[in-house]
Amino acid sequence: MADEHTIKLFSDLKKKNIMKEKITFLPLFKTKVSSFNLQELLVVLVIIGILILLALPNLMPLIAKAKSLEAQTQLKHLYNLEKQYFFMHSKYTLEFNTLDFEAPKNVLENGNANYSYEVIESTNSTFVARATAVTDFDGDGIFNVWEINQNQQLIEVVKD
């Protein structure tokens, strides 16, 4: 194809009647460009889909482990807040507001967190906080549960 400047130049010359003969442009390439047709692309996509389906069950434990890091991190943060409260008031508390802990919105509340958090036990000398998964990571009907206590013992109570 000719560039725009050349086309404009020839059209200007034609308007001024300097060039009266018809100008034809030859294509630059006379060879056919090789490409893939739709069926070939669909076959490739089907093969990729089958390979993903074969690999996905092997990756599910890794996905669950990565998501459980969220619970562990939040529970350690909650432990630090409880310890700070204990040093100031000589007791632990059940209330997130007194700890200034704001639990992240979980996926059921249109958030990004995969766990809900609660302090399930609180006395003058002990506390236990729990993180419960709100989604089933591997589809087996069992929800992952983590707990932490006043000694910073992080325990996976229910394994997903």
CSV table of N, CA and C in Angstrom, one decimal:
chain,number,residue,atom,x,y,z
A,1,MET,N,0.8,-1.2,0.0
A,1,MET,CA,0.0,0.0,0.0
A,1,MET,C,0.9,1.2,0.0
A,2,ALA,N,0.4,2.2,-0.7
A,2,ALA,CA,1.2,3.5,-0.7
A,2,ALA,C,0.9,4.3,0.6
A,3,ASP,N,1.8,5.1,0.9
A,3,ASP,CA,1.6,5.9,2.1
A,3,ASP,C,0.7,7.1,1.9
A,4,GLU,N,0.2,7.7,2.9
A,4,GLU,CA,-0.8,8.8,2.8
A,4,GLU,C,-0.2,10.0,2.1
A,5,HIS,N,1.1,10.3,2.3
A,5,HIS,CA,1.7,11.5,1.7
A,5,HIS,C,1.7,11.3,0.2
A,6,THR,N,2.0,10.1,-0.3
A,6,THR,CA,2.0,9.9,-1.8
A,6,THR,C,0.7,10.0,-2.4
A,7,ILE,N,-0.3,9.5,-1.7
A,7,ILE,CA,-1.7,9.5,-2.2
A,7,ILE,C,-2.2,11.0,-2.2
A,8,LYS,N,-1.9,11.7,-1.2
A,8,LYS,CA,-2.3,13.2,-1.1
A,8,LYS,C,-1.6,13.9,-2.3
A,9,LEU,N,-0.3,13.7,-2.5
A,9,LEU,CA,0.4,14.3,-3.6
A,9,LEU,C,-0.2,14.1,-5.0
A,10,PHE,N,-0.6,12.8,-5.2
A,10,PHE,CA,-1.2,12.5,-6.5
A,10,PHE,C,-2.6,13.0,-6.6
A,11,SER,N,-3.3,13.1,-5.5
A,11,SER,CA,-4.7,13.7,-5.6
A,11,SER,C,-4.6,15.2,-5.9
A,12,ASP,N,-3.6,15.8,-5.3
A,12,ASP,CA,-3.4,17.3,-5.5
A,12,ASP,C,-3.1,17.5,-7.0
A,13,LEU,N,-2.2,16.7,-7.5
A,13,LEU,CA,-1.8,16.9,-8.9
A,13,LEU,C,-2.9,16.6,-9.9
A,14,LYS,N,-3.8,15.7,-9.5
A,14,LYS,CA,-5.0,15.4,-10.3
A,14,LYS,C,-6.0,16.6,-10.3
A,15,LYS,N,-6.1,17.2,-9.2
A,15,LYS,CA,-7.0,18.3,-9.0
A,15,LYS,C,-6.6,19.5,-9.9
A,16,LYS,N,-5.3,19.7,-10.0
A,16,LYS,CA,-4.7,20.8,-10.8
A,16,LYS,C,-4.6,20.4,-12.3
A,17,ASN,N,-5.1,19.2,-12.6
A,17,ASN,CA,-5.0,18.7,-14.0
A,17,ASN,C,-3.6,18.6,-14.5
A,18,ILE,N,-2.7,18.4,-13.7
A,18,ILE,CA,-1.3,18.2,-14.2
A,18,ILE,C,-1.2,16.7,-14.6
A,19,MET,N,-1.8,15.8,-13.9
A,19,MET,CA,-1.8,14.4,-14.2
A,19,MET,C,-3.2,14.0,-14.6
A,20,LYS,N,-3.4,13.6,-15.9
A,20,LYS,CA,-4.7,13.3,-16.4
A,20,LYS,C,-4.8,11.8,-16.5
A,21,GLU,N,-3.8,11.0,-16.4
A,21,GLU,CA,-3.9,9.6,-16.5
A,21,GLU,C,-4.2,9.0,-15.1
A,22,LYS,N,-4.8,7.8,-15.2
A,22,LYS,CA,-5.2,7.1,-14.0
A,22,LYS,C,-4.0,6.4,-13.3
A,23,ILE,N,-3.9,6.6,-12.0
A,23,ILE,CA,-2.7,6.0,-11.3
A,23,ILE,C,-3.2,4.8,-10.6
A,24,THR,N,-2.5,3.7,-10.7
A,24,THR,CA,-2.9,2.4,-10.0
A,24,THR,C,-1.7,2.1,-9.1
A,25,PHE,N,-2.1,1.5,-7.9
A,25,PHE,CA,-1.1,1.1,-7.0
A,25,PHE,C,-1.1,-0.4,-6.9
A,26,LEU,N,0.1,-0.9,-7.0
A,26,LEU,CA,0.3,-2.4,-6.9
A,26,LEU,C,0.5,-2.7,-5.4
A,27,PRO,N,0.0,-3.9,-5.0
A,27,PRO,CA,0.3,-4.3,-3.6
A,27,PRO,C,1.8,-4.5,-3.4
A,28,LEU,N,2.3,-4.2,-2.2
A,28,LEU,CA,3.7,-4.4,-2.0
A,28,LEU,C,4.1,-5.9,-1.9
A,29,PHE,N,3.2,-6.7,-1.4
A,29,PHE,CA,3.5,-8.1,-1.2
A,29,PHE,C,2.5,-8.9,-2.1
A,30,LYS,N,3.1,-9.8,-2.9
A,30,LYS,CA,2.3,-10.7,-3.7
A,30,LYS,C,2.3,-12.1,-3.1
A,31,THR,N,3.0,-12.3,-2.0
A,31,THR,CA,3.0,-13.6,-1.4
A,31,THR,C,2.0,-13.7,-0.3
A,32,LYS,N,1.5,-14.9,0.0
A,32,LYS,CA,0.4,-15.1,1.0
A,32,LYS,C,1.1,-15.2,2.4
A,33,VAL,N,0.5,-14.6,3.3
A,33,VAL,CA,1.1,-14.6,4.7
A,33,VAL,C,0.5,-15.9,5.4
A,34,SER,N,1.3,-16.7,6.0
A,34,SER,CA,0.8,-17.9,6.6
A,34,SER,C,0.2,-17.5,8.0
A,35,SER,N,-0.9,-18.2,8.3
A,35,SER,CA,-1.5,-18.0,9.6
A,35,SER,C,-2.3,-19.2,10.0
A,36,PHE,N,-2.9,-19.2,11.2
A,36,PHE,CA,-3.6,-20.3,11.7
A,36,PHE,C,-5.1,-20.1,11.5
A,37,ASN,N,-5.8,-21.1,11.2
A,37,ASN,CA,-7.3,-20.9,11.0
A,37,ASN,C,-8.0,-21.2,12.3
A,38,LEU,N,-9.3,-21.0,12.4
A,38,LEU,CA,-10.0,-21.0,13.6
A,38,LEU,C,-10.0,-22.4,14.3
A,39,GLN,N,-10.1,-23.5,13.4
A,39,GLN,CA,-10.1,-24.8,14.0
A,39,GLN,C,-8.8,-25.1,14.7
A,40,GLU,N,-7.7,-24.7,14.1
A,40,GLU,CA,-6.4,-25.0,14.7
A,40,GLU,C,-6.3,-24.3,16.1
A,41,LEU,N,-6.7,-23.1,16.1
A,41,LEU,CA,-6.7,-22.3,17.4
A,41,LEU,C,-7.6,-23.0,18.5
A,42,LEU,N,-8.8,-23.5,18.1
A,42,LEU,CA,-9.7,-24.1,19.0
A,42,LEU,C,-9.1,-25.4,19.5
A,43,VAL,N,-8.4,-26.2,18.7
A,43,VAL,CA,-7.8,-27.4,19.1
A,43,VAL,C,-6.7,-27.1,20.1
A,44,VAL,N,-5.9,-26.1,19.9
A,44,VAL,CA,-4.9,-25.7,20.9
A,44,VAL,C,-5.5,-25.3,22.2
A,45,LEU,N,-6.6,-24.5,22.2
A,45,LEU,CA,-7.2,-24.1,23.4
A,45,LEU,C,-7.8,-25.3,24.2
A,46,VAL,N,-8.4,-26.3,23.5
A,46,VAL,CA,-8.9,-27.5,24.1
A,46,VAL,C,-7.8,-28.3,24.8
A,47,ILE,N,-6.7,-28.4,24.1
A,47,ILE,CA,-5.5,-29.1,24.7
A,47,ILE,C,-5.0,-28.4,25.9
A,48,ILE,N,-4.9,-27.1,25.9
A,48,ILE,CA,-4.5,-26.3,27.1
A,48,ILE,C,-5.5,-26.5,28.2
A,49,GLY,N,-6.8,-26.5,27.9
A,49,GLY,CA,-7.8,-26.7,28.9
A,49,GLY,C,-7.7,-28.1,29.6
A,50,ILE,N,-7.5,-29.1,28.8
A,50,ILE,CA,-7.3,-30.5,29.3
A,50,ILE,C,-6.1,-30.6,30.2
A,51,LEU,N,-5.0,-29.9,29.8
A,51,LEU,CA,-3.8,-30.0,30.7
A,51,LEU,C,-4.0,-29.2,32.0
A,52,ILE,N,-4.8,-28.1,32.0
A,52,ILE,CA,-5.1,-27.4,33.2
A,52,ILE,C,-5.9,-28.3,34.1
A,53,LEU,N,-6.9,-29.0,33.6
A,53,LEU,CA,-7.7,-29.8,34.4
A,53,LEU,C,-7.0,-31.0,35.0
A,54,LEU,N,-5.9,-31.5,34.3
A,54,LEU,CA,-5.1,-32.5,34.8
A,54,LEU,C,-4.2,-32.0,36.0
A,55,ALA,N,-3.7,-30.8,35.8
A,55,ALA,CA,-2.8,-30.2,36.8
A,55,ALA,C,-3.5,-29.7,38.0
A,56,LEU,N,-4.7,-29.2,37.9
A,56,LEU,CA,-5.4,-28.5,39.0
A,56,LEU,C,-5.5,-29.3,40.3
A,57,PRO,N,-5.9,-30.6,40.3
A,57,PRO,CA,-5.9,-31.3,41.6
A,57,PRO,C,-4.6,-31.4,42.3
A,58,ASN,N,-3.5,-31.4,41.6
A,58,ASN,CA,-2.2,-31.4,42.2
A,58,ASN,C,-1.9,-30.1,42.8
A,59,LEU,N,-2.5,-29.0,42.3
A,59,LEU,CA,-2.2,-27.7,42.9
A,59,LEU,C,-3.1,-27.2,44.0
A,60,MET,N,-4.2,-27.9,44.2
A,60,MET,CA,-5.1,-27.5,45.3
A,60,MET,C,-4.5,-27.4,46.7
A,61,PRO,N,-3.7,-28.4,47.1
A,61,PRO,CA,-3.1,-28.2,48.4
A,61,PRO,C,-2.2,-27.0,48.5
A,62,LEU,N,-1.5,-26.6,47.5
A,62,LEU,CA,-0.7,-25.4,47.5
A,62,LEU,C,-1.5,-24.2,47.6
A,63,ILE,N,-2.7,-24.2,46.9
A,63,ILE,CA,-3.6,-23.0,47.0
A,63,ILE,C,-4.1,-22.9,48.4
A,64,ALA,N,-4.5,-24.0,49.0
A,64,ALA,CA,-5.1,-24.0,50.4
A,64,ALA,C,-4.0,-23.5,51.4
A,65,LYS,N,-2.8,-23.9,51.2
A,65,LYS,CA,-1.7,-23.5,52.1
A,65,LYS,C,-1.4,-22.0,51.9
A,66,ALA,N,-1.4,-21.5,50.7
A,66,ALA,CA,-1.2,-20.1,50.5
A,66,ALA,C,-2.3,-19.3,51.1
A,67,LYS,N,-3.6,-19.7,51.0
A,67,LYS,CA,-4.7,-19.0,51.6
A,67,LYS,C,-4.7,-19.1,53.1
A,68,SER,N,-4.1,-20.1,53.7
A,68,SER,CA,-4.1,-20.2,55.2
A,68,SER,C,-3.0,-19.3,55.8
A,69,LEU,N,-2.1,-18.8,55.0
A,69,LEU,CA,-1.2,-17.8,55.4
A,69,LEU,C,-1.9,-16.5,55.9
A,70,GLU,N,-3.0,-16.2,55.2
A,70,GLU,CA,-3.8,-15.0,55.7
A,70,GLU,C,-4.2,-15.2,57.1
A,71,ALA,N,-4.8,-16.4,57.4
A,71,ALA,CA,-5.3,-16.6,58.8
A,71,ALA,C,-4.1,-16.6,59.8
A,72,GLN,N,-3.0,-17.1,59.5
A,72,GLN,CA,-1.9,-17.1,60.4
A,72,GLN,C,-1.4,-15.7,60.7
A,73,THR,N,-1.3,-14.9,59.6
A,73,THR,CA,-0.8,-13.5,59.8
A,73,THR,C,-1.8,-12.7,60.6
A,74,GLN,N,-3.1,-12.8,60.3
A,74,GLN,CA,-4.1,-12.1,61.1
A,74,GLN,C,-4.1,-12.5,62.6
A,75,LEU,N,-4.0,-13.8,62.8
A,75,LEU,CA,-4.0,-14.3,64.2
A,75,LEU,C,-2.8,-13.9,65.0
A,76,LYS,N,-1.6,-13.8,64.3
A,76,LYS,CA,-0.4,-13.3,65.0
A,76,LYS,C,-0.6,-11.8,65.3
A,77,HIS,N,-1.2,-11.1,64.4
A,77,HIS,CA,-1.5,-9.7,64.7
A,77,HIS,C,-2.5,-9.5,65.9
A,78,LEU,N,-3.5,-10.4,65.9
A,78,LEU,CA,-4.5,-10.4,67.0
A,78,LEU,C,-3.8,-10.7,68.3
A,79,TYR,N,-2.8,-11.7,68.2
A,79,TYR,CA,-2.1,-12.1,69.4
A,79,TYR,C,-1.3,-10.9,70.0
A,80,ASN,N,-0.6,-10.1,69.1
A,80,ASN,CA,0.1,-8.9,69.5
A,80,ASN,C,-0.8,-7.9,70.2
A,81,LEU,N,-1.9,-7.7,69.6
A,81,LEU,CA,-2.9,-6.7,70.2
A,81,LEU,C,-3.4,-7.2,71.5
A,82,GLU,N,-3.7,-8.5,71.7
A,82,GLU,CA,-4.1,-9.0,72.9
A,82,GLU,C,-3.0,-8.9,74.0
A,83,LYS,N,-1.8,-9.2,73.6
A,83,LYS,CA,-0.7,-9.0,74.6
A,83,LYS,C,-0.5,-7.6,75.0
A,84,GLN,N,-0.6,-6.7,74.1
A,84,GLN,CA,-0.5,-5.3,74.4
A,84,GLN,C,-1.7,-4.9,75.4
A,85,TYR,N,-2.9,-5.3,75.1
A,85,TYR,CA,-4.0,-5.0,76.0
A,85,TYR,C,-3.8,-5.7,77.4
A,86,PHE,N,-3.2,-6.9,77.4
A,86,PHE,CA,-2.9,-7.6,78.7
A,86,PHE,C,-1.9,-6.8,79.5
A,87,PHE,N,-0.9,-6.3,78.9
A,87,PHE,CA,0.1,-5.5,79.6
A,87,PHE,C,-0.4,-4.2,80.2
A,88,MET,N,-1.4,-3.7,79.6
A,88,MET,CA,-2.0,-2.4,80.0
A,88,MET,C,-3.1,-2.6,81.1
A,89,HIS,N,-3.9,-3.7,81.0
A,89,HIS,CA,-5.1,-3.9,81.8
A,89,HIS,C,-5.0,-5.2,82.7
A,90,SER,N,-4.0,-6.0,82.5
A,90,SER,CA,-3.8,-7.2,83.3
A,90,SER,C,-4.9,-8.3,83.0
A,91,LYS,N,-5.5,-8.2,81.9
A,91,LYS,CA,-6.5,-9.2,81.5
A,91,LYS,C,-6.6,-9.2,80.0
A,92,TYR,N,-7.2,-10.2,79.4
A,92,TYR,CA,-7.4,-10.3,78.0
A,92,TYR,C,-8.9,-9.9,77.7
A,93,THR,N,-9.2,-9.6,76.5
A,93,THR,CA,-10.6,-9.1,76.1
A,93,THR,C,-11.1,-9.9,75.0
A,94,LEU,N,-12.5,-9.9,74.9
A,94,LEU,CA,-13.2,-10.6,73.8
A,94,LEU,C,-13.5,-9.6,72.7
A,95,GLU,N,-13.5,-8.3,73.0
A,95,GLU,CA,-13.9,-7.2,72.0
A,95,GLU,C,-12.8,-6.8,71.1
A,96,PHE,N,-13.1,-6.8,69.8
A,96,PHE,CA,-12.2,-6.3,68.8
A,96,PHE,C,-12.0,-4.8,68.9
A,97,ASN,N,-13.1,-4.1,69.3
A,97,ASN,CA,-13.1,-2.6,69.4
A,97,ASN,C,-12.1,-2.1,70.5
A,98,THR,N,-12.0,-2.8,71.6
A,98,THR,CA,-11.0,-2.4,72.6
A,98,THR,C,-9.6,-2.7,72.2
A,99,LEU,N,-9.4,-3.6,71.3
A,99,LEU,CA,-8.1,-4.0,70.8
A,99,LEU,C,-7.7,-3.1,69.6
A,100,ASP,N,-8.7,-2.3,69.0
A,100,ASP,CA,-8.5,-1.6,67.8
A,100,ASP,C,-8.1,-2.5,66.6
A,101,PHE,N,-8.7,-3.7,66.6
A,101,PHE,CA,-8.6,-4.7,65.6
A,101,PHE,C,-9.8,-4.6,64.7
A,102,GLU,N,-9.5,-4.4,63.4
A,102,GLU,CA,-10.6,-4.4,62.4
A,102,GLU,C,-10.5,-5.6,61.5
A,103,ALA,N,-11.4,-6.5,61.7
A,103,ALA,CA,-11.3,-7.7,60.9
A,103,ALA,C,-11.5,-7.4,59.4
A,104,PRO,N,-10.7,-7.9,58.5
A,104,PRO,CA,-10.9,-7.6,57.1
A,104,PRO,C,-12.3,-8.2,56.6
A,105,LYS,N,-12.9,-7.6,55.6
A,105,LYS,CA,-14.1,-8.1,55.1
A,105,LYS,C,-13.8,-9.4,54.3
A,106,ASN,N,-14.6,-10.4,54.6
A,106,ASN,CA,-14.4,-11.6,53.9
A,106,ASN,C,-15.1,-11.7,52.5
A,107,VAL,N,-15.0,-12.7,51.8
A,107,VAL,CA,-15.6,-12.8,50.4
A,107,VAL,C,-17.1,-12.8,50.5
A,108,LEU,N,-17.7,-13.3,51.6
A,108,LEU,CA,-19.1,-13.3,51.7
A,108,LEU,C,-19.7,-11.8,51.9
A,109,GLU,N,-18.8,-10.9,52.4
A,109,GLU,CA,-19.2,-9.5,52.6
A,109,GLU,C,-18.6,-8.7,51.5
A,110,ASN,N,-18.3,-9.2,50.3
A,110,ASN,CA,-17.8,-8.5,49.2
A,110,ASN,C,-16.4,-8.0,49.5
A,111,GLY,N,-15.6,-8.7,50.3
A,111,GLY,CA,-14.2,-8.3,50.6
A,111,GLY,C,-13.3,-9.3,49.9
A,112,ASN,N,-12.0,-9.3,50.4
A,112,ASN,CA,-11.0,-10.2,49.9
A,112,ASN,C,-10.6,-11.3,50.8
A,113,ALA,N,-10.9,-11.2,52.1
A,113,ALA,CA,-10.4,-12.2,53.1
A,113,ALA,C,-11.2,-13.5,52.9
A,114,ASN,N,-10.4,-14.6,53.2
A,114,ASN,CA,-11.0,-15.9,53.1
A,114,ASN,C,-11.4,-16.5,54.5
A,115,TYR,N,-11.2,-15.7,55.5
A,115,TYR,CA,-11.4,-16.2,56.9
A,115,TYR,C,-12.2,-15.2,57.7
A,116,SER,N,-13.0,-15.7,58.7
A,116,SER,CA,-13.6,-14.8,59.6
A,116,SER,C,-12.9,-15.0,61.0
A,117,TYR,N,-12.8,-14.0,61.8
A,117,TYR,CA,-12.0,-14.0,63.0
A,117,TYR,C,-12.9,-13.7,64.2
A,118,GLU,N,-12.5,-14.4,65.3
A,118,GLU,CA,-13.2,-14.2,66.6
A,118,GLU,C,-12.3,-14.6,67.7
A,119,VAL,N,-12.5,-13.9,68.9
A,119,VAL,CA,-11.9,-14.3,70.1
A,119,VAL,C,-12.9,-15.2,70.8
A,120,ILE,N,-12.6,-16.5,71.0
A,120,ILE,CA,-13.6,-17.4,71.5
A,120,ILE,C,-13.5,-17.6,73.0
A,121,GLU,N,-12.4,-17.2,73.6
A,121,GLU,CA,-12.2,-17.4,75.1
A,121,GLU,C,-11.3,-16.3,75.6
A,122,SER,N,-11.7,-15.7,76.7
A,122,SER,CA,-10.9,-14.6,77.2
A,122,SER,C,-11.1,-14.6,78.8
A,123,THR,N,-10.0,-14.8,79.5
A,123,THR,CA,-10.0,-14.6,81.0
A,123,THR,C,-8.9,-13.7,81.4
A,124,ASN,N,-8.7,-13.6,82.7
A,124,ASN,CA,-7.6,-12.8,83.2
A,124,ASN,C,-6.2,-13.2,82.7
A,125,SER,N,-6.1,-14.6,82.5
A,125,SER,CA,-4.8,-15.1,82.2
A,125,SER,C,-4.7,-15.8,80.8
A,126,THR,N,-5.8,-16.1,80.2
A,126,THR,CA,-5.8,-16.8,78.9
A,126,THR,C,-6.7,-16.2,77.9
A,127,PHE,N,-6.4,-16.5,76.6
A,127,PHE,CA,-7.3,-16.2,75.5
A,127,PHE,C,-7.1,-17.1,74.4
A,128,VAL,N,-8.1,-17.3,73.6
A,128,VAL,CA,-8.0,-18.1,72.4
A,128,VAL,C,-8.7,-17.4,71.3
A,129,ALA,N,-8.0,-17.2,70.2
A,129,ALA,CA,-8.6,-16.5,69.0
A,129,ALA,C,-8.7,-17.6,67.9
A,130,ARG,N,-9.8,-17.5,67.1
A,130,ARG,CA,-10.0,-18.4,66.0
A,130,ARG,C,-10.2,-17.8,64.7
A,131,ALA,N,-9.7,-18.4,63.6
A,131,ALA,CA,-9.9,-18.0,62.3
A,131,ALA,C,-10.6,-19.2,61.6
A,132,THR,N,-11.8,-18.9,61.0
A,132,THR,CA,-12.5,-20.0,60.3
A,132,THR,C,-12.7,-19.6,58.9
A,133,ALA,N,-12.4,-20.5,58.0
A,133,ALA,CA,-12.5,-20.2,56.6
A,133,ALA,C,-14.0,-20.1,56.2
A,134,VAL,N,-14.2,-19.1,55.3
A,134,VAL,CA,-15.6,-18.9,54.9
A,134,VAL,C,-15.9,-19.6,53.5
A,135,THR,N,-14.8,-20.1,52.9
A,135,THR,CA,-15.0,-20.9,51.7
A,135,THR,C,-14.2,-22.2,51.8
A,136,ASP,N,-14.7,-23.2,51.1
A,136,ASP,CA,-14.1,-24.5,51.1
A,136,ASP,C,-13.0,-24.5,49.9
A,137,PHE,N,-11.8,-24.5,50.3
A,137,PHE,CA,-10.7,-24.3,49.3
A,137,PHE,C,-10.6,-25.5,48.3
A,138,ASP,N,-10.8,-26.7,48.8
A,138,ASP,CA,-10.6,-27.9,47.9
A,138,ASP,C,-11.9,-28.6,47.6
A,139,GLY,N,-13.0,-28.1,48.0
A,139,GLY,CA,-14.3,-28.6,47.6
A,139,GLY,C,-14.7,-29.9,48.3
A,140,ASP,N,-14.1,-30.2,49.5
A,140,ASP,CA,-14.4,-31.5,50.2
A,140,ASP,C,-15.5,-31.3,51.3
A,141,GLY,N,-16.0,-30.0,51.5
A,141,GLY,CA,-17.0,-29.8,52.5
A,141,GLY,C,-16.4,-29.5,53.9
A,142,ILE,N,-15.1,-29.5,54.0
A,142,ILE,CA,-14.4,-29.2,55.3
A,142,ILE,C,-13.8,-27.8,55.2
A,143,PHE,N,-14.1,-27.0,56.2
A,143,PHE,CA,-13.6,-25.6,56.3
A,143,PHE,C,-12.4,-25.5,57.2
A,144,ASN,N,-11.4,-24.9,56.8
A,144,ASN,CA,-10.1,-24.7,57.5
A,144,ASN,C,-10.3,-23.9,58.8
A,145,VAL,N,-9.7,-24.3,59.9
A,145,VAL,CA,-9.8,-23.5,61.2
A,145,VAL,C,-8.5,-23.5,61.8
A,146,TRP,N,-8.1,-22.2,62.2
A,146,TRP,CA,-6.8,-22.0,62.9
A,146,TRP,C,-7.1,-21.3,64.2
A,147,GLU,N,-6.3,-21.6,65.2
A,147,GLU,CA,-6.4,-21.0,66.6
A,147,GLU,C,-5.1,-20.5,67.1
A,148,ILE,N,-5.1,-19.5,67.9
A,148,ILE,CA,-3.9,-19.0,68.6
A,148,ILE,C,-4.2,-18.7,70.0
A,149,ASN,N,-3.3,-19.0,70.9
A,149,ASN,CA,-3.6,-18.7,72.3
A,149,ASN,C,-2.6,-17.7,72.9
A,150,GLN,N,-2.7,-17.5,74.2
A,150,GLN,CA,-1.8,-16.5,74.9
A,150,GLN,C,-0.4,-16.8,74.9
A,151,ASN,N,0.0,-18.1,74.6
A,151,ASN,CA,1.4,-18.5,74.5
A,151,ASN,C,1.9,-18.4,73.0
A,152,GLN,N,1.2,-17.8,72.1
A,152,GLN,CA,1.4,-17.7,70.7
A,152,GLN,C,1.6,-19.1,70.0
A,153,GLN,N,0.8,-20.0,70.5
A,153,GLN,CA,0.8,-21.3,69.9
A,153,GLN,C,-0.3,-21.3,68.8
A,154,LEU,N,0.2,-21.3,67.6
A,154,LEU,CA,-0.7,-21.3,66.4
A,154,LEU,C,-0.9,-22.7,66.0
A,155,ILE,N,-2.2,-23.1,66.0
A,155,ILE,CA,-2.6,-24.5,65.8
A,155,ILE,C,-3.6,-24.6,64.7
A,156,GLU,N,-3.4,-25.5,63.7
A,156,GLU,CA,-4.5,-25.8,62.7
A,156,GLU,C,-5.4,-26.8,63.3
A,157,VAL,N,-6.6,-26.4,63.7
A,157,VAL,CA,-7.6,-27.3,64.4
A,157,VAL,C,-8.2,-28.2,63.4
A,158,VAL,N,-8.7,-27.6,62.3
A,158,VAL,CA,-9.3,-28.4,61.2
A,158,VAL,C,-8.6,-28.2,60.0
A,159,LYS,N,-8.0,-29.3,59.4
A,159,LYS,CA,-7.2,-29.1,58.2
A,159,LYS,C,-8.2,-29.3,57.0
A,160,ASP,N,-8.0,-28.4,56.0
A,160,ASP,CA,-8.8,-28.4,54.8
A,160,ASP,C,-8.1,-29.3,53.7
